[in-house]
Amino acid sequence: MKKPSEDREAPAVEPTAGPADSAHGRTGQPKASPPAPSVHDEGQGTRNRVARSILDHGPSTAAELALRLELTQAAVRRHLDALVAEGVVEPREKRIYGARGRGRPAKSFALTDCGRDAFDQAYDQLATDALRWIAQSAGGGAMGEAAVAAFARARFAAQAQGYRAAVEAAGPEGRTEALAEALTADGYAATARSAPNPQLGEQLCQHHCPVAHVAEQYPQLCEAETEVFSRLLGTHVQRLATIAHGDGVCTTFVPKAGAGKAAHPTGGRTTQTTTASARTAGRNPA
């Protein structure tokens, strides 16, 4: 008969207090009890352990995970069900080597690409090393910078092909919003909003930048992205702030059609909107 405790995870054993650490502490004052962790926090922590064990040991069955983590199989299955629902792991038929026994083979669980992305990655370092190699192979100096810029323009031009249809399908007043939605689908968490002076134009705001750490060292990435925005929207745009430059949001000013020489959104002077370098961009006006 299954005991009620078999479906529960064993609680962590708290160390007993010594004489000097009694309930009233060294000064005789009552000690504040630490807040008890919520059931949600405990469950999330255990799910992280389950996912980490699969990362370290490869595809695993519930029985194997239970043995490694010292949990019951029922508890492990509950966490695996939650991880499958979150898209972190996926079930697979366990590969059998040699003679196959009776009964259905146990399912093993493997990390998905999404699950792997939740752990530490070295993509930023890889990208930085690749751009450094491109610059050095081109001879360094100005020629190296030009080579990195050419790569950045080619990369964003290819990326823009997926945005072009959405932007062109929108009317002139909705193109910035359409571009924001396309960028959001690519992980940039972008929005479109009115500029401080709505008569002059609007702002395209990217609240996340997947290449921010690389762009810190290679601002050509920001410059090429700004050029692509200009071509997609059919007007000169002005980069006001970038996450790579230390701002909280990447902000691009998009003037309204026919605005001509627009006043700078953060100041009173009049200037022609251009694709400004990320190295000279101003701070986020928001």
Short mmCIF file of C-alpha atoms in Angstrom, two decimals, residues 29-270:
data_model
loop_
_atom_site.label_atom_id
_atom_site.label_comp_id
_atom_site.label_asym_id
_atom_site.label_seq_id
_atom_site.Cartn_x
_atom_site.Cartn_y
_atom_site.Cartn_z
CA GLN A 29 15.89 39.97 21.74
CA PRO A 30 13.43 37.75 19.88
CA LYS A 31 14.77 36.74 16.47
CA ALA A 32 12.63 37.36 13.40
CA SER A 33 11.68 34.15 11.70
CA PRO A 34 12.68 33.99 8.03
CA PRO A 35 9.70 33.95 5.66
CA ALA A 36 8.69 30.46 4.70
CA PRO A 37 9.20 29.73 0.98
CA SER A 38 5.97 29.45 -0.95
CA VAL A 39 4.85 26.19 -2.51
CA HIS A 40 5.32 27.81 -5.94
CA ASP A 41 8.95 28.75 -5.17
CA GLU A 42 9.74 25.28 -3.87
CA GLY A 43 8.16 23.67 -6.92
CA GLN A 44 10.04 25.95 -9.32
CA GLY A 45 13.32 25.23 -7.57
CA THR A 46 12.77 21.48 -7.89
CA ARG A 47 11.79 21.82 -11.55
CA ASN A 48 15.06 23.67 -12.14
CA ARG A 49 16.92 20.78 -10.51
CA VAL A 50 15.11 18.30 -12.75
CA ALA A 51 15.98 20.30 -15.89
CA ARG A 52 19.60 20.72 -14.76
CA SER A 53 19.93 16.99 -14.16
CA ILE A 54 18.74 16.31 -17.72
CA LEU A 55 21.24 18.88 -19.00
CA ASP A 56 24.10 17.24 -17.08
CA HIS A 57 23.21 13.61 -17.79
CA GLY A 58 21.31 13.70 -21.06
CA PRO A 59 17.82 12.29 -21.79
CA SER A 60 16.56 10.60 -18.62
CA THR A 61 13.57 8.60 -17.44
CA ALA A 62 11.50 9.54 -14.41
CA ALA A 63 13.05 6.63 -12.52
CA GLU A 64 16.59 7.79 -13.30
CA LEU A 65 15.79 11.35 -12.26
CA ALA A 66 14.14 10.18 -9.04
CA LEU A 67 17.23 8.17 -8.14
CA ARG A 68 19.65 11.02 -8.87
CA LEU A 69 17.61 13.70 -7.12
CA GLU A 70 16.37 11.52 -4.25
CA LEU A 71 12.73 12.23 -5.02
CA THR A 72 9.79 9.92 -5.54
CA GLN A 73 8.94 9.01 -9.12
CA ALA A 74 5.47 10.49 -8.63
CA ALA A 75 6.98 13.85 -7.66
CA VAL A 76 9.37 13.75 -10.61
CA ARG A 77 6.54 13.00 -13.02
CA ARG A 78 4.58 16.01 -11.77
CA HIS A 79 7.56 18.26 -12.41
CA LEU A 80 8.19 16.67 -15.81
CA ASP A 81 4.53 17.30 -16.77
CA ALA A 82 4.99 20.99 -15.84
CA LEU A 83 8.27 21.24 -17.78
CA VAL A 84 6.66 19.64 -20.85
CA ALA A 85 3.78 22.13 -20.63
CA GLU A 86 6.31 24.99 -20.47
CA GLY A 87 8.17 23.65 -23.52
CA VAL A 88 11.38 23.08 -21.53
CA VAL A 89 11.56 19.29 -22.00
CA GLU A 90 9.97 16.83 -24.40
CA PRO A 91 9.24 13.10 -24.03
CA ARG A 92 10.97 10.59 -26.26
CA GLU A 93 10.89 6.85 -26.64
CA LYS A 94 13.90 5.49 -24.77
CA ARG A 95 16.33 3.83 -27.16
CA ILE A 96 16.77 0.13 -26.36
CA TYR A 97 20.07 -1.59 -27.06
CA GLY A 98 20.10 -5.38 -27.33
CA ALA A 99 17.14 -7.62 -26.52
CA ARG A 100 13.95 -5.77 -25.70
CA GLY A 101 12.03 -6.88 -22.65
CA ARG A 102 8.29 -7.14 -22.18
CA GLY A 103 6.06 -4.13 -21.73
CA ARG A 104 6.21 -0.64 -23.08
CA PRO A 105 9.64 1.00 -22.94
CA ALA A 106 9.97 3.79 -20.41
CA LYS A 107 9.87 7.30 -21.81
CA SER A 108 12.93 9.45 -21.48
CA PHE A 109 12.83 13.24 -21.31
CA ALA A 110 15.20 15.54 -23.19
CA LEU A 111 15.69 19.30 -23.14
CA THR A 112 14.20 21.28 -26.01
CA ASP A 113 16.09 24.13 -27.69
CA CYS A 114 14.06 26.50 -25.52
CA GLY A 115 15.10 24.56 -22.43
CA ARG A 116 18.78 24.73 -23.33
CA ASP A 117 18.54 28.47 -23.91
CA ALA A 118 17.53 28.89 -20.27
CA PHE A 119 21.02 27.83 -19.19
CA ASP A 120 24.26 29.72 -19.62
CA GLN A 121 25.31 30.15 -23.25
CA ALA A 122 28.43 31.57 -24.88
CA TYR A 123 26.75 33.03 -27.96
CA ASP A 124 27.82 36.59 -27.16
CA GLN A 125 31.47 35.57 -26.86
CA LEU A 126 31.26 33.52 -30.04
CA ALA A 127 29.77 36.48 -31.96
CA THR A 128 32.38 38.89 -30.58
CA ASP A 129 35.21 36.53 -31.51
CA ALA A 130 33.79 36.12 -35.02
CA LEU A 131 33.56 39.88 -35.58
CA ARG A 132 37.07 40.38 -34.22
CA TRP A 133 38.33 37.74 -36.67
CA ILE A 134 36.53 39.49 -39.55
CA ALA A 135 38.16 42.80 -38.61
CA GLN A 136 41.63 41.30 -38.27
CA SER A 137 41.33 39.33 -41.51
CA ALA A 138 40.49 42.56 -43.34
CA GLY A 139 43.70 44.16 -42.07
CA GLY A 140 42.45 45.84 -38.91
CA GLY A 141 42.05 49.59 -38.44
CA ALA A 142 39.69 51.38 -40.80
CA MET A 143 39.60 48.41 -43.19
CA GLY A 144 38.63 46.10 -40.33
CA GLU A 145 35.84 48.42 -39.21
CA ALA A 146 34.56 48.64 -42.78
CA ALA A 147 34.51 44.83 -43.02
CA VAL A 148 32.48 44.54 -39.81
CA ALA A 149 30.09 47.22 -41.09
CA ALA A 150 29.64 45.32 -44.37
CA PHE A 151 28.84 42.14 -42.45
CA ALA A 152 26.34 44.01 -40.23
CA ARG A 153 24.57 45.53 -43.23
CA ALA A 154 24.31 42.16 -44.95
CA ARG A 155 22.98 40.50 -41.79
CA PHE A 156 20.28 43.08 -41.13
CA ALA A 157 19.34 43.27 -44.81
CA ALA A 158 18.65 39.53 -44.74
CA GLN A 159 16.71 39.89 -41.49
CA ALA A 160 14.65 42.72 -42.97
CA GLN A 161 13.29 40.44 -45.69
CA GLY A 162 11.02 38.92 -43.07
CA TYR A 163 9.73 42.37 -42.03
CA ARG A 164 9.22 43.90 -45.46
CA ALA A 165 5.92 42.21 -46.31
CA ALA A 166 4.33 43.23 -42.99
CA VAL A 167 5.51 46.83 -43.29
CA GLU A 168 4.46 47.22 -46.92
CA ALA A 169 1.03 45.72 -46.20
CA ALA A 170 0.36 48.44 -43.61
CA GLY A 171 -0.79 51.91 -44.55
CA PRO A 172 1.61 54.87 -44.25
CA GLU A 173 0.30 55.66 -40.75
CA GLY A 174 0.72 52.08 -39.54
CA ARG A 175 4.16 51.16 -40.83
CA THR A 176 6.04 51.89 -37.62
CA GLU A 177 3.54 49.82 -35.64
CA ALA A 178 3.85 46.97 -38.16
CA LEU A 179 7.63 47.06 -37.88
CA ALA A 180 7.36 47.03 -34.08
CA GLU A 181 5.17 43.92 -34.21
CA ALA A 182 7.61 42.18 -36.57
CA LEU A 183 10.53 43.04 -34.29
CA THR A 184 8.63 41.77 -31.26
CA ALA A 185 8.14 38.42 -32.98
CA ASP A 186 11.95 38.27 -33.27
CA GLY A 187 12.45 38.93 -29.56
CA TYR A 188 13.02 42.70 -29.52
CA ALA A 189 9.92 43.56 -27.41
CA ALA A 190 9.27 46.60 -29.60
CA THR A 191 6.52 49.21 -29.42
CA ALA A 192 5.55 52.30 -31.41
CA ARG A 193 4.42 55.47 -29.67
CA SER A 194 4.01 59.16 -30.33
CA ALA A 195 7.07 61.37 -30.09
CA PRO A 196 7.02 64.20 -27.48
CA ASN A 197 5.70 66.37 -30.32
CA PRO A 198 3.21 64.07 -32.12
CA GLN A 199 3.00 66.42 -35.08
CA LEU A 200 6.62 65.69 -35.93
CA GLY A 201 6.54 61.90 -35.80
CA GLU A 202 6.71 58.85 -33.57
CA GLN A 203 9.23 56.69 -31.76
CA LEU A 204 10.09 53.05 -32.36
CA CYS A 205 11.17 51.62 -29.00
CA GLN A 206 12.97 48.29 -28.58
CA HIS A 207 12.87 47.23 -24.94
CA HIS A 208 15.19 44.27 -25.51
CA CYS A 209 18.23 43.78 -27.74
CA PRO A 210 19.47 40.20 -28.26
CA VAL A 211 22.89 41.48 -29.44
CA ALA A 212 23.39 44.31 -26.94
CA HIS A 213 26.60 42.92 -25.43
CA VAL A 214 28.19 42.46 -28.85
CA ALA A 215 26.99 45.87 -30.05
CA GLU A 216 28.79 47.50 -27.10
CA GLN A 217 32.06 46.62 -28.83
CA TYR A 218 30.82 46.83 -32.41
CA PRO A 219 28.41 49.79 -32.85
CA GLN A 220 28.31 48.99 -36.57
CA LEU A 221 25.48 46.60 -35.64
CA CYS A 222 23.33 49.47 -34.35
CA GLU A 223 24.21 51.64 -37.35
CA ALA A 224 23.28 48.91 -39.84
CA GLU A 225 19.99 48.25 -38.03
CA THR A 226 19.12 51.97 -38.19
CA GLU A 227 19.84 52.02 -41.95
CA VAL A 228 17.52 49.03 -42.42
CA PHE A 229 14.73 50.79 -40.50
CA SER A 230 15.15 53.80 -42.77
CA ARG A 231 14.80 51.70 -45.92
CA LEU A 232 11.82 49.73 -44.58
CA LEU A 233 9.92 52.84 -43.48
CA GLY A 234 10.88 54.88 -46.54
CA THR A 235 12.21 57.85 -44.60
CA HIS A 236 15.34 58.97 -42.81
CA VAL A 237 15.21 58.00 -39.16
CA GLN A 238 17.27 59.09 -36.18
CA ARG A 239 18.58 56.80 -33.47
CA LEU A 240 18.17 58.61 -30.14
CA ALA A 241 19.27 55.94 -27.68
CA THR A 242 20.58 52.37 -27.59
CA ILE A 243 20.75 49.69 -24.92
CA ALA A 244 24.32 48.98 -26.03
CA HIS A 245 25.15 52.64 -25.30
CA GLY A 246 23.84 52.28 -21.73
CA ASP A 247 20.25 53.43 -22.24
CA GLY A 248 17.27 51.49 -20.97
CA VAL A 249 15.57 51.32 -24.37
CA CYS A 250 16.69 51.51 -28.00
CA THR A 251 14.73 54.51 -29.32
CA THR A 252 14.46 55.52 -32.97
CA PHE A 253 12.68 58.71 -34.07
CA VAL A 254 10.53 58.25 -37.19
CA PRO A 255 9.39 61.58 -38.71
CA LYS A 256 5.97 61.94 -40.24
CA ALA A 257 5.78 62.08 -44.01
CA GLY A 258 6.08 65.65 -45.22
CA ALA A 259 7.49 66.91 -41.93
CA GLY A 260 10.65 68.00 -43.76
CA LYS A 261 13.26 69.28 -41.35
CA ALA A 262 11.92 68.13 -38.03
CA ALA A 263 12.73 69.57 -34.66
CA HIS A 264 14.87 67.28 -32.52
CA PRO A 265 12.48 65.42 -30.17
CA THR A 266 14.61 66.11 -27.08
CA GLY A 267 15.56 69.69 -27.75
CA GLY A 268 14.40 72.89 -29.35
CA ARG A 269 16.86 73.09 -32.23
CA THR A 270 15.97 72.13 -35.78
#
